[in-house]
Amino acid sequence: MNIPFLDHWLNRHEADRGVGIAAAIAEDPEGVSELFSECEMLRVQARAAGLELDESPASLEALDQLMPRWRRDPEAVPWLGNDAGFYLGTVIVRTIPGAGWQVWPNGHPMIRLASGRELNVVESGVSWAMTGSPELCQAYAEASEG
């Protein structure tokens, strides 16, 4: 979906957005994690395929096995990819000790592992939705190694 006035506003307020998200993460990391874990479009797609997402590593593997019917709708792919990235991040934060949401200076959320390594989970999710690679379970396995 292309909303020109929104894109223009976001571009003008890019720095403010990053500061706002960073402040929200600092003030209420659990609340932000809950917000990021909603992933409604991904959950609807999974439910339609008979899969309930339980925020476990096994659910990432199950998502990787879904038939990618969403690729028929090029407008849906980026949105679903964002959801997949946020879901991947949710599973990482909830299952890997020391992992947490952070914000890059450009305002984009990412995961920082206890080792200090940073992961662009949204980029991974978009790539997965578009091409199937990297597999979500593979991205999780790499994160769990530190």
PDB file of C-alpha atoms in Angstrom:
ATOM      1  CA  MET A   1       0.000   0.000   0.000  1.00  0.00           C
ATOM      2  CA  ASN A   2       1.414   3.369  -0.991  1.00  0.00           C
ATOM      3  CA  ILE A   3       0.243   6.337   1.052  1.00  0.00           C
ATOM      4  CA  PRO A   4       2.232   9.321  -0.270  1.00  0.00           C
ATOM      5  CA  PHE A   5       1.355  11.793   2.485  1.00  0.00           C
ATOM      6  CA  LEU A   6       2.282   9.246   5.149  1.00  0.00           C
ATOM      7  CA  ASP A   7       5.574   8.436   3.430  1.00  0.00           C
ATOM      8  CA  HIS A   8       6.333  12.160   3.245  1.00  0.00           C
ATOM      9  CA  TRP A   9       5.492  12.655   6.927  1.00  0.00           C
ATOM     10  CA  LEU A  10       7.592   9.675   8.004  1.00  0.00           C
ATOM     11  CA  ASN A  11      10.545  10.938   5.970  1.00  0.00           C
ATOM     12  CA  ARG A  12      10.306  14.361   7.646  1.00  0.00           C
ATOM     13  CA  HIS A  13      10.012  12.818  11.110  1.00  0.00           C
ATOM     14  CA  GLU A  14      12.446   9.911  10.716  1.00  0.00           C
ATOM     15  CA  ALA A  15      14.690  11.073  13.575  1.00  0.00           C
ATOM     16  CA  ASP A  16      11.697  11.767  15.821  1.00  0.00           C
ATOM     17  CA  ARG A  17      10.301   8.300  15.123  1.00  0.00           C
ATOM     18  CA  GLY A  18      13.554   6.635  16.174  1.00  0.00           C
ATOM     19  CA  VAL A  19      13.711   8.683  19.356  1.00  0.00           C
ATOM     20  CA  GLY A  20      10.072   7.863  20.128  1.00  0.00           C
ATOM     21  CA  ILE A  21      10.496   4.129  19.617  1.00  0.00           C
ATOM     22  CA  ALA A  22      13.752   4.108  21.598  1.00  0.00           C
ATOM     23  CA  ALA A  23      12.069   5.963  24.480  1.00  0.00           C
ATOM     24  CA  ALA A  24       9.131   3.554  24.432  1.00  0.00           C
ATOM     25  CA  ILE A  25      11.492   0.564  24.535  1.00  0.00           C
ATOM     26  CA  ALA A  26      13.403   2.102  27.454  1.00  0.00           C
ATOM     27  CA  GLU A  27      10.233   2.975  29.386  1.00  0.00           C
ATOM     28  CA  ASP A  28       8.170  -0.130  28.687  1.00  0.00           C
ATOM     29  CA  PRO A  29      10.120  -2.941  27.000  1.00  0.00           C
ATOM     30  CA  GLU A  30       7.381  -5.491  27.741  1.00  0.00           C
ATOM     31  CA  GLY A  31       4.700  -3.246  26.260  1.00  0.00           C
ATOM     32  CA  VAL A  32       6.733  -2.691  23.104  1.00  0.00           C
ATOM     33  CA  SER A  33       7.393  -6.426  22.864  1.00  0.00           C
ATOM     34  CA  GLU A  34       3.653  -7.050  23.124  1.00  0.00           C
ATOM     35  CA  LEU A  35       2.971  -4.502  20.397  1.00  0.00           C
ATOM     36  CA  PHE A  36       5.618  -5.983  18.094  1.00  0.00           C
ATOM     37  CA  SER A  37       4.301  -9.501  18.728  1.00  0.00           C
ATOM     38  CA  GLU A  38       0.805  -8.793  17.372  1.00  0.00           C
ATOM     39  CA  CYS A  39       1.736  -9.622  13.746  1.00  0.00           C
ATOM     40  CA  GLU A  40      -1.938  -9.820  12.804  1.00  0.00           C
ATOM     41  CA  MET A  41      -1.535 -10.396   9.070  1.00  0.00           C
ATOM     42  CA  LEU A  42       0.952 -13.226   9.620  1.00  0.00           C
ATOM     43  CA  ARG A  43      -1.259 -14.801  12.274  1.00  0.00           C
ATOM     44  CA  VAL A  44      -4.276 -14.691   9.926  1.00  0.00           C
ATOM     45  CA  GLN A  45      -2.271 -16.366   7.139  1.00  0.00           C
ATOM     46  CA  ALA A  46      -0.983 -19.013   9.543  1.00  0.00           C
ATOM     47  CA  ARG A  47      -4.441 -19.644  11.017  1.00  0.00           C
ATOM     48  CA  ALA A  48      -5.889 -20.059   7.513  1.00  0.00           C
ATOM     49  CA  ALA A  49      -3.309 -22.811   6.973  1.00  0.00           C
ATOM     50  CA  GLY A  50      -4.221 -24.477  10.276  1.00  0.00           C
ATOM     51  CA  LEU A  51      -1.231 -23.175  12.234  1.00  0.00           C
ATOM     52  CA  GLU A  52      -1.466 -21.340  15.551  1.00  0.00           C
ATOM     53  CA  LEU A  53       1.612 -19.271  16.278  1.00  0.00           C
ATOM     54  CA  ASP A  54       2.763 -19.926  19.846  1.00  0.00           C
ATOM     55  CA  GLU A  55       5.953 -17.816  19.754  1.00  0.00           C
ATOM     56  CA  SER A  56       8.196 -20.881  19.867  1.00  0.00           C
ATOM     57  CA  PRO A  57      11.135 -21.773  17.629  1.00  0.00           C
ATOM     58  CA  ALA A  58       9.065 -24.717  16.349  1.00  0.00           C
ATOM     59  CA  SER A  59       6.456 -22.268  15.048  1.00  0.00           C
ATOM     60  CA  LEU A  60       9.144 -20.617  12.901  1.00  0.00           C
ATOM     61  CA  GLU A  61       9.886 -23.981  11.319  1.00  0.00           C
ATOM     62  CA  ALA A  62       6.165 -24.529  10.744  1.00  0.00           C
ATOM     63  CA  LEU A  63       5.898 -21.116   9.048  1.00  0.00           C
ATOM     64  CA  ASP A  64       8.776 -22.058   6.764  1.00  0.00           C
ATOM     65  CA  GLN A  65       6.728 -25.067   5.625  1.00  0.00           C
ATOM     66  CA  LEU A  66       3.641 -23.039   4.647  1.00  0.00           C
ATOM     67  CA  MET A  67       2.726 -22.763   0.983  1.00  0.00           C
ATOM     68  CA  PRO A  68       3.510 -19.110   0.166  1.00  0.00           C
ATOM     69  CA  ARG A  69       0.119 -18.201  -1.321  1.00  0.00           C
ATOM     70  CA  TRP A  70       0.619 -14.578  -0.252  1.00  0.00           C
ATOM     71  CA  ARG A  71       3.170 -14.120  -3.035  1.00  0.00           C
ATOM     72  CA  ARG A  72       0.239 -13.875  -5.457  1.00  0.00           C
ATOM     73  CA  ASP A  73      -0.546 -10.470  -3.937  1.00  0.00           C
ATOM     74  CA  PRO A  74       2.489  -8.184  -4.369  1.00  0.00           C
ATOM     75  CA  GLU A  75       0.891  -5.501  -2.176  1.00  0.00           C
ATOM     76  CA  ALA A  76       0.584  -7.929   0.740  1.00  0.00           C
ATOM     77  CA  VAL A  77       4.152  -9.271   0.608  1.00  0.00           C
ATOM     78  CA  PRO A  78       5.915  -6.299   2.297  1.00  0.00           C
ATOM     79  CA  TRP A  79       3.290  -6.099   5.038  1.00  0.00           C
ATOM     80  CA  LEU A  80       3.449  -9.826   5.659  1.00  0.00           C
ATOM     81  CA  GLY A  81       7.244  -9.613   5.592  1.00  0.00           C
ATOM     82  CA  ASN A  82       7.195  -6.928   8.282  1.00  0.00           C
ATOM     83  CA  ASP A  83       4.965  -9.154  10.398  1.00  0.00           C
ATOM     84  CA  ALA A  84       7.269 -12.137   9.805  1.00  0.00           C
ATOM     85  CA  GLY A  85      10.243 -10.038  10.915  1.00  0.00           C
ATOM     86  CA  PHE A  86       8.474  -8.845  14.035  1.00  0.00           C
ATOM     87  CA  TYR A  87       7.386 -12.420  14.776  1.00  0.00           C
ATOM     88  CA  LEU A  88      10.944 -13.685  14.317  1.00  0.00           C
ATOM     89  CA  GLY A  89      12.125 -10.938  16.675  1.00  0.00           C
ATOM     90  CA  THR A  90       9.418 -11.843  19.176  1.00  0.00           C
ATOM     91  CA  VAL A  91      10.507 -15.486  19.247  1.00  0.00           C
ATOM     92  CA  ILE A  92      14.159 -14.441  19.650  1.00  0.00           C
ATOM     93  CA  VAL A  93      13.421 -11.994  22.479  1.00  0.00           C
ATOM     94  CA  ARG A  94      11.212 -14.487  24.325  1.00  0.00           C
ATOM     95  CA  THR A  95      13.507 -17.500  24.024  1.00  0.00           C
ATOM     96  CA  ILE A  96      17.116 -16.299  23.823  1.00  0.00           C
ATOM     97  CA  PRO A  97      18.468 -14.927  27.108  1.00  0.00           C
ATOM     98  CA  GLY A  98      19.732 -11.350  26.888  1.00  0.00           C
ATOM     99  CA  ALA A  99      18.077 -10.584  23.538  1.00  0.00           C
ATOM    100  CA  GLY A 100      16.014  -7.419  23.318  1.00  0.00           C
ATOM    101  CA  TRP A 101      14.490  -4.881  20.997  1.00  0.00           C
ATOM    102  CA  GLN A 102      16.578  -1.821  20.168  1.00  0.00           C
ATOM    103  CA  VAL A 103      16.354   0.964  17.602  1.00  0.00           C
ATOM    104  CA  TRP A 104      18.886   1.974  14.994  1.00  0.00           C
ATOM    105  CA  PRO A 105      19.458   5.724  14.591  1.00  0.00           C
ATOM    106  CA  ASN A 106      17.250   5.684  11.465  1.00  0.00           C
ATOM    107  CA  GLY A 107      14.298   4.596  13.616  1.00  0.00           C
ATOM    108  CA  HIS A 108      14.125   0.970  12.492  1.00  0.00           C
ATOM    109  CA  PRO A 109      13.648  -1.644  15.206  1.00  0.00           C
ATOM    110  CA  MET A 110      16.153  -4.455  15.453  1.00  0.00           C
ATOM    111  CA  ILE A 111      17.248  -7.126  17.892  1.00  0.00           C
ATOM    112  CA  ARG A 112      20.394  -6.850  19.963  1.00  0.00           C
ATOM    113  CA  LEU A 113      21.734 -10.122  21.339  1.00  0.00           C
ATOM    114  CA  ALA A 114      23.586 -10.411  24.662  1.00  0.00           C
ATOM    115  CA  SER A 115      26.825 -10.650  22.645  1.00  0.00           C
ATOM    116  CA  GLY A 116      26.128  -7.179  21.209  1.00  0.00           C
ATOM    117  CA  ARG A 117      25.378  -8.540  17.751  1.00  0.00           C
ATOM    118  CA  GLU A 118      22.523  -6.719  16.014  1.00  0.00           C
ATOM    119  CA  LEU A 119      19.941  -8.417  13.798  1.00  0.00           C
ATOM    120  CA  ASN A 120      17.726  -6.747  11.235  1.00  0.00           C
ATOM    121  CA  VAL A 121      14.824  -9.132  11.722  1.00  0.00           C
ATOM    122  CA  VAL A 122      12.404  -7.035   9.671  1.00  0.00           C
ATOM    123  CA  GLU A 123      14.711  -7.232   6.656  1.00  0.00           C
ATOM    124  CA  SER A 124      14.956 -11.010   7.177  1.00  0.00           C
ATOM    125  CA  GLY A 125      11.163 -11.248   7.388  1.00  0.00           C
ATOM    126  CA  VAL A 126      10.609  -9.265   4.194  1.00  0.00           C
ATOM    127  CA  SER A 127      13.163 -11.393   2.351  1.00  0.00           C
ATOM    128  CA  TRP A 128      11.470 -14.545   3.649  1.00  0.00           C
ATOM    129  CA  ALA A 129       8.041 -13.349   2.501  1.00  0.00           C
ATOM    130  CA  MET A 130       9.363 -12.445  -0.942  1.00  0.00           C
ATOM    131  CA  THR A 131      11.684 -15.364  -1.656  1.00  0.00           C
ATOM    132  CA  GLY A 132      11.512 -17.893   1.172  1.00  0.00           C
ATOM    133  CA  SER A 133      15.097 -17.144   2.165  1.00  0.00           C
ATOM    134  CA  PRO A 134      16.472 -16.988   4.734  1.00  0.00           C
ATOM    135  CA  GLU A 135      14.198 -19.487   6.399  1.00  0.00           C
ATOM    136  CA  LEU A 136      12.887 -18.113   9.667  1.00  0.00           C
ATOM    137  CA  CYS A 137      14.110 -21.166  11.585  1.00  0.00           C
ATOM    138  CA  GLN A 138      17.585 -20.679  10.066  1.00  0.00           C
ATOM    139  CA  ALA A 139      17.640 -17.017  11.124  1.00  0.00           C
ATOM    140  CA  TYR A 140      16.621 -18.090  14.623  1.00  0.00           C
ATOM    141  CA  ALA A 141      19.322 -20.783  14.762  1.00  0.00           C
ATOM    142  CA  GLU A 142      21.970 -18.238  13.789  1.00  0.00           C
ATOM    143  CA  ALA A 143      20.704 -15.837  16.469  1.00  0.00           C
ATOM    144  CA  SER A 144      20.744 -18.548  19.114  1.00  0.00           C
ATOM    145  CA  GLU A 145      24.437 -19.118  18.422  1.00  0.00           C
ATOM    146  CA  GLY A 146      25.099 -15.542  19.529  1.00  0.00           C
TER     147      GLY A 146
END
